[in-house]
Short mmCIF file of C-alpha atoms and ligand atoms in Angstrom, two decimals:
data_model
loop_
_atom_site.label_atom_id
_atom_site.label_comp_id
_atom_site.label_asym_id
_atom_site.label_seq_id
_atom_site.Cartn_x
_atom_site.Cartn_y
_atom_site.Cartn_z
CA MET A 25 -29.30 -168.43 -148.67
CA ILE A 26 -26.67 -170.99 -149.89
CA GLU A 27 -22.89 -170.00 -149.93
CA LEU A 28 -19.90 -171.99 -151.13
CA VAL A 29 -16.51 -170.76 -149.67
CA ASN A 30 -13.31 -171.93 -151.34
CA VAL A 31 -14.99 -175.31 -152.37
CA SER A 32 -12.97 -177.86 -153.92
CA LYS A 33 -13.98 -181.43 -154.57
CA ILE A 34 -11.32 -184.10 -155.68
CA TYR A 35 -12.56 -187.54 -156.25
CA ASP A 36 -10.72 -190.85 -155.03
CA ASP A 37 -9.31 -191.38 -158.45
CA LYS A 38 -7.73 -187.89 -158.03
CA SER A 39 -10.02 -186.23 -160.55
CA ARG A 40 -10.48 -182.63 -159.66
CA ALA A 41 -14.19 -181.89 -160.30
CA LEU A 42 -14.34 -178.45 -158.36
CA LYS A 43 -11.45 -175.76 -157.72
CA ASP A 44 -11.90 -173.02 -155.10
CA VAL A 45 -15.55 -172.38 -156.00
CA ASN A 46 -16.87 -169.29 -154.32
CA LEU A 47 -20.69 -168.71 -154.81
CA THR A 48 -23.62 -167.28 -153.24
CA VAL A 49 -27.10 -168.30 -154.07
CA TYR A 50 -29.68 -165.47 -152.97
CA GLU A 51 -33.17 -166.41 -151.45
CA ASN A 52 -35.73 -166.76 -153.95
CA GLU A 53 -33.51 -166.17 -157.07
CA THR A 54 -33.32 -168.64 -159.94
CA LEU A 55 -29.60 -169.09 -160.53
CA GLY A 56 -28.49 -170.80 -163.69
CA ILE A 57 -25.30 -172.73 -164.03
CA VAL A 58 -23.99 -173.50 -167.48
CA GLY A 59 -20.72 -175.14 -168.74
CA GLU A 60 -19.47 -177.84 -171.06
CA SER A 61 -19.81 -181.57 -170.17
CA GLY A 62 -17.46 -182.43 -167.31
CA SER A 63 -17.10 -178.82 -166.02
CA GLY A 64 -18.44 -179.70 -162.62
CA LYS A 65 -21.93 -178.57 -162.65
CA SER A 66 -23.68 -181.77 -161.42
CA THR A 67 -20.82 -182.04 -158.56
CA LEU A 68 -21.81 -178.72 -157.47
CA LEU A 69 -25.50 -179.64 -157.13
CA ARG A 70 -24.63 -182.85 -155.46
CA LEU A 71 -22.49 -180.77 -152.87
CA ILE A 72 -25.47 -178.32 -152.34
CA HIS A 73 -27.94 -181.42 -152.09
CA LEU A 74 -25.58 -182.64 -149.18
CA MET A 75 -25.14 -186.05 -151.21
CA GLU A 76 -21.39 -185.52 -151.13
CA GLN A 77 -18.97 -183.42 -149.08
CA PRO A 78 -16.42 -181.25 -150.28
CA THR A 79 -12.81 -182.10 -150.10
CA SER A 80 -11.85 -178.59 -148.79
CA GLY A 81 -13.90 -175.36 -148.13
CA ASP A 82 -17.20 -174.75 -146.48
CA LEU A 83 -20.79 -174.85 -147.44
CA LEU A 84 -23.25 -172.63 -145.64
CA PHE A 85 -27.10 -172.58 -145.26
CA LYS A 86 -28.45 -169.21 -144.01
CA GLN A 87 -24.98 -168.28 -142.80
CA THR A 88 -24.57 -171.60 -140.88
CA SER A 89 -21.55 -173.64 -141.71
CA THR A 90 -22.23 -177.38 -142.30
CA LEU A 91 -18.80 -178.30 -141.37
CA LYS A 92 -19.68 -179.52 -138.04
CA TRP A 93 -23.15 -180.72 -138.78
CA THR A 94 -24.58 -183.92 -137.25
CA LYS A 95 -26.36 -186.70 -139.39
CA LYS A 96 -29.55 -185.16 -138.00
CA ASP A 97 -28.58 -181.60 -139.08
CA ILE A 98 -27.76 -182.99 -142.44
CA ARG A 99 -31.29 -184.69 -142.66
CA ARG A 100 -33.09 -181.69 -141.54
CA GLN A 101 -31.64 -179.52 -144.32
CA LYS A 102 -32.00 -182.22 -146.87
CA GLU A 103 -35.84 -182.33 -146.19
CA LYS A 104 -35.92 -178.46 -147.15
CA MET A 105 -34.28 -179.29 -150.71
CA SER A 106 -35.64 -181.06 -153.59
CA MET A 107 -33.92 -182.16 -156.83
CA LEU A 108 -35.14 -182.89 -160.46
CA PHE A 109 -32.91 -185.02 -162.84
CA GLN A 110 -32.67 -185.44 -166.54
CA HIS A 111 -34.18 -188.94 -166.51
CA PHE A 112 -36.78 -188.19 -163.92
CA ASN A 113 -35.72 -190.94 -161.34
CA LEU A 114 -39.35 -192.24 -160.90
CA LEU A 115 -39.76 -195.54 -159.36
CA SER A 116 -41.23 -197.94 -161.98
CA ASN A 117 -43.15 -200.36 -159.59
CA LEU A 118 -45.04 -197.55 -157.90
CA THR A 119 -47.93 -195.70 -159.32
CA VAL A 120 -47.83 -191.86 -160.05
CA LEU A 121 -49.54 -191.05 -156.70
CA GLU A 122 -47.25 -193.43 -154.92
CA ASN A 123 -44.24 -191.76 -156.49
CA ILE A 124 -45.49 -188.44 -155.44
CA LEU A 125 -46.11 -189.54 -151.87
CA LEU A 126 -42.68 -191.17 -151.43
CA PRO A 127 -40.80 -188.25 -149.94
CA LEU A 128 -43.61 -187.93 -147.29
CA LYS A 129 -43.50 -191.63 -146.72
CA LEU A 130 -39.94 -191.40 -145.95
CA GLN A 131 -40.44 -188.43 -143.53
CA LYS A 132 -43.51 -190.65 -141.99
CA ARG A 133 -46.24 -187.96 -142.80
CA LEU A 134 -48.31 -189.11 -145.49
CA ASN A 135 -50.77 -186.64 -146.88
CA LYS A 136 -52.74 -187.87 -150.13
CA GLU A 137 -54.99 -184.82 -150.39
CA LYS A 138 -51.74 -182.95 -150.76
CA ALA A 139 -50.33 -185.32 -153.39
CA LEU A 140 -53.58 -185.17 -155.35
CA SER A 141 -53.75 -181.26 -155.36
CA LEU A 142 -50.09 -181.21 -156.73
CA LEU A 143 -51.04 -183.79 -159.45
CA GLU A 144 -53.84 -181.33 -160.37
CA PHE A 145 -51.20 -178.50 -160.29
CA VAL A 146 -49.17 -180.25 -162.85
CA GLY A 147 -52.17 -181.29 -165.05
CA LEU A 148 -52.15 -184.89 -164.49
CA LYS A 149 -55.20 -185.44 -162.26
CA ASP A 150 -56.32 -188.44 -164.25
CA LYS A 151 -52.88 -190.21 -164.16
CA ALA A 152 -52.89 -190.98 -160.31
CA ASN A 153 -53.11 -194.64 -160.67
CA SER A 154 -50.86 -194.93 -163.94
CA TYR A 155 -47.33 -196.25 -163.85
CA PRO A 156 -44.30 -194.20 -165.04
CA SER A 157 -43.92 -196.60 -168.02
CA GLN A 158 -47.37 -195.36 -169.34
CA LEU A 159 -46.44 -191.70 -169.37
CA SER A 160 -44.49 -189.68 -171.71
CA GLY A 161 -41.17 -187.85 -170.84
CA GLY A 162 -42.81 -184.69 -170.18
CA GLN A 163 -45.52 -186.26 -168.17
CA LYS A 164 -42.81 -187.91 -165.97
CA GLN A 165 -41.08 -184.80 -165.37
CA ARG A 166 -44.44 -183.20 -164.33
CA VAL A 167 -44.68 -186.22 -161.92
CA ALA A 168 -41.18 -185.68 -160.64
CA LEU A 169 -41.90 -181.89 -160.20
CA ALA A 170 -44.97 -182.79 -158.07
CA ARG A 171 -42.90 -185.16 -156.12
CA ALA A 172 -40.19 -182.37 -155.62
CA LEU A 173 -43.08 -179.93 -154.37
CA ILE A 174 -44.68 -182.13 -151.98
CA THR A 175 -42.13 -181.39 -149.04
CA GLU A 176 -42.67 -177.56 -149.57
CA PRO A 177 -38.84 -177.23 -150.39
CA GLN A 178 -37.19 -173.80 -149.86
CA VAL A 179 -34.66 -174.97 -152.50
CA LEU A 180 -35.27 -176.58 -155.84
CA LEU A 181 -32.23 -178.11 -157.53
CA LEU A 182 -32.52 -178.94 -161.21
CA ASP A 183 -29.68 -180.97 -162.95
CA GLU A 184 -30.50 -180.92 -166.92
CA ALA A 185 -34.13 -181.34 -166.06
CA THR A 186 -35.37 -180.47 -169.52
CA SER A 187 -32.58 -181.87 -171.46
CA ALA A 188 -34.16 -185.12 -172.33
CA LEU A 189 -37.36 -183.41 -173.56
CA ASP A 190 -38.34 -181.78 -177.04
CA ILE A 191 -38.58 -178.17 -177.53
CA GLN A 192 -42.45 -178.06 -177.03
CA THR A 193 -42.37 -180.11 -173.92
CA THR A 194 -39.43 -178.06 -172.48
CA GLU A 195 -41.50 -175.04 -172.83
CA GLU A 196 -44.42 -176.67 -171.03
CA ILE A 197 -42.21 -177.54 -167.96
CA LEU A 198 -40.62 -174.24 -168.09
CA ARG A 199 -44.05 -172.55 -167.89
CA LEU A 200 -44.81 -174.94 -164.99
CA LEU A 201 -41.76 -173.84 -163.28
CA ASP A 202 -42.70 -170.13 -163.71
CA GLU A 203 -46.07 -171.10 -161.93
CA VAL A 204 -44.08 -172.79 -159.25
CA LYS A 205 -41.93 -169.66 -158.62
CA ARG A 206 -45.04 -167.59 -158.40
CA LYS A 207 -46.80 -169.81 -156.09
CA TYR A 208 -44.16 -171.23 -153.72
CA HIS A 209 -41.11 -168.86 -154.19
CA PRO A 210 -38.45 -171.43 -153.94
CA THR A 211 -34.70 -170.74 -154.33
CA ILE A 212 -33.71 -172.45 -157.64
CA VAL A 213 -30.43 -173.73 -159.02
CA PHE A 214 -30.75 -174.65 -162.53
CA VAL A 215 -28.05 -176.53 -164.01
CA SER A 216 -28.08 -176.94 -167.89
CA HIS A 217 -25.92 -176.92 -170.85
CA ASP A 218 -28.69 -175.39 -172.92
CA LEU A 219 -28.21 -171.46 -173.06
CA GLU A 220 -31.71 -170.84 -174.38
CA VAL A 221 -33.47 -172.77 -171.57
CA ILE A 222 -31.26 -170.95 -168.99
CA LYS A 223 -31.93 -167.65 -170.54
CA LYS A 224 -35.71 -168.26 -170.35
CA THR A 225 -35.74 -169.25 -166.77
CA CYS A 226 -32.95 -167.64 -164.74
CA ASP A 227 -32.33 -164.31 -163.08
CA ARG A 228 -28.64 -164.77 -163.02
CA VAL A 229 -26.27 -167.30 -164.57
CA LEU A 230 -22.65 -168.64 -163.75
CA VAL A 231 -20.52 -170.14 -166.38
CA MET A 232 -18.28 -173.11 -165.22
CA GLU A 233 -15.16 -174.40 -166.82
CA LYS A 234 -12.89 -177.22 -165.59
CA GLY A 235 -14.31 -177.00 -161.98
CA GLU A 236 -14.19 -173.13 -161.91
CA ILE A 237 -16.60 -170.33 -162.21
CA VAL A 238 -15.16 -168.38 -164.98
CA ALA A 239 -17.90 -165.85 -165.61
CA GLU A 240 -21.12 -164.46 -164.05
CA SER A 241 -23.99 -162.77 -166.07
CA LYS A 242 -27.21 -161.03 -165.65
CA VAL A 243 -29.62 -162.55 -168.18
CA SER A 244 -31.21 -160.29 -170.76
CA LYS A 245 -33.43 -161.35 -173.50
CA SER A 246 -31.78 -159.86 -176.65
CA GLN A 247 -30.33 -162.40 -179.27
CA LEU A 248 -26.90 -162.32 -181.08
CA GLY A 249 -24.98 -164.30 -183.32
CA THR A 250 -22.47 -166.65 -181.60
CA GLU A 251 -20.85 -168.66 -184.34
CA GLY A 252 -17.08 -169.36 -183.80
CA LEU A 253 -16.93 -168.34 -180.17
CA THR A 254 -15.91 -170.54 -177.36
CA TYR A 255 -18.28 -171.84 -174.82
CA LYS A 256 -17.68 -169.18 -172.42
CA GLU A 257 -17.81 -166.42 -174.88
CA LYS A 258 -20.85 -167.82 -176.49
CA ALA A 259 -22.48 -168.14 -172.82
CA ILE A 260 -21.76 -164.36 -172.01
CA LYS A 261 -22.88 -163.10 -175.37
CA VAL A 262 -26.18 -164.92 -175.36
CA LEU A 263 -26.99 -164.55 -171.79
CA SER A 264 -26.26 -160.83 -171.25
CA SER A 265 -25.19 -159.02 -174.41
N1 ATP B 318 -18.12 -189.95 -158.64
C1 ATP B 318 -17.03 -189.48 -159.43
N2 ATP B 318 -15.90 -190.08 -159.31
C2 ATP B 318 -14.77 -189.76 -160.08
N3 ATP B 318 -14.87 -188.55 -160.83
C3 ATP B 318 -15.95 -187.99 -160.87
C4 ATP B 318 -17.23 -188.27 -160.35
N4 ATP B 318 -18.40 -187.66 -160.55
C5 ATP B 318 -17.80 -186.70 -161.32
N5 ATP B 318 -16.49 -186.89 -161.66
C6 ATP B 318 -15.61 -186.06 -162.52
O1 ATP B 318 -15.56 -184.71 -162.08
C7 ATP B 318 -15.76 -183.93 -163.22
C8 ATP B 318 -16.93 -183.20 -163.26
O2 ATP B 318 -18.16 -183.86 -163.40
P1 ATP B 318 -19.75 -183.37 -163.48
O3 ATP B 318 -20.35 -184.70 -163.40
O4 ATP B 318 -19.88 -182.61 -162.16
O5 ATP B 318 -19.65 -182.52 -164.77
P2 ATP B 318 -21.02 -181.80 -165.42
O6 ATP B 318 -20.66 -180.49 -165.61
O7 ATP B 318 -22.21 -182.23 -164.82
O8 ATP B 318 -21.00 -182.77 -166.76
P3 ATP B 318 -22.30 -183.09 -167.77
O9 ATP B 318 -22.72 -181.76 -168.48
O10 ATP B 318 -21.57 -184.04 -168.64
O11 ATP B 318 -23.32 -183.57 -166.85
C9 ATP B 318 -15.59 -184.80 -164.61
O12 ATP B 318 -14.16 -184.67 -164.88
C10 ATP B 318 -16.03 -186.17 -163.93
O13 ATP B 318 -15.32 -187.23 -164.64
MG1 MG B 319 -23.95 -183.23 -165.09
#
């Protein structure tokens, strides 16, 4: 579905965020990406979301290289992807319903019925005319999820989407995400530093360190002691055993 081939990203200030990353995201899987702060997780998501370009290497969607894509090709692919952020990124001057409709407005194909049915799906039917400031963190992320789903994306990208939420609210969002998977079958890339969240949600996990993928693990549900281990060792142990 998505492939990165020898992808490196060096920013203008010469900081190297990604180094020779090779990775395949398979259709309909939920791939987790974990790693310590600064390891390159968000950079990787921004490249997949076509918000930034690799300095070298290639990014492919369904076996098609993006290297020679026109602005129109990029826009078409972007319309098939949605991203969720840690701090929700809702527009404070728009109501909940207007926020959810925003991606369709940008694509000039408004559909209020669809927005209302998604609002019902995320359990916030009665909040259509509220403003983001009137919602809790968990409710804001539900609105962001409804907004992400309104374009029927093939790919959902989550950057620390539950990291600003408490444990119970995180559980609620993860349950909703399970429903999203059953109902819409998107391909998901879930970035988090929280191994427990990744473990509950993902089929497969990659561990990043200093811009490189240093380990891959299938997720299993057993629990082991992890005191005194490095992040990489801990990740492998918690995620696979
Ligand atoms: N726009 C930018 N300009 C310059 N350097 C950047 C930029 N974005 C990221 N970096 C650098 O690239 C590296 C990777 O950053 P990135 O944000 O991808 O890490 P991360 O794994 O998402 O970290 P966190 O867990 O803290 O969100 C860091 O060293 C960071 O300073
Ligand atoms: Mg990040």
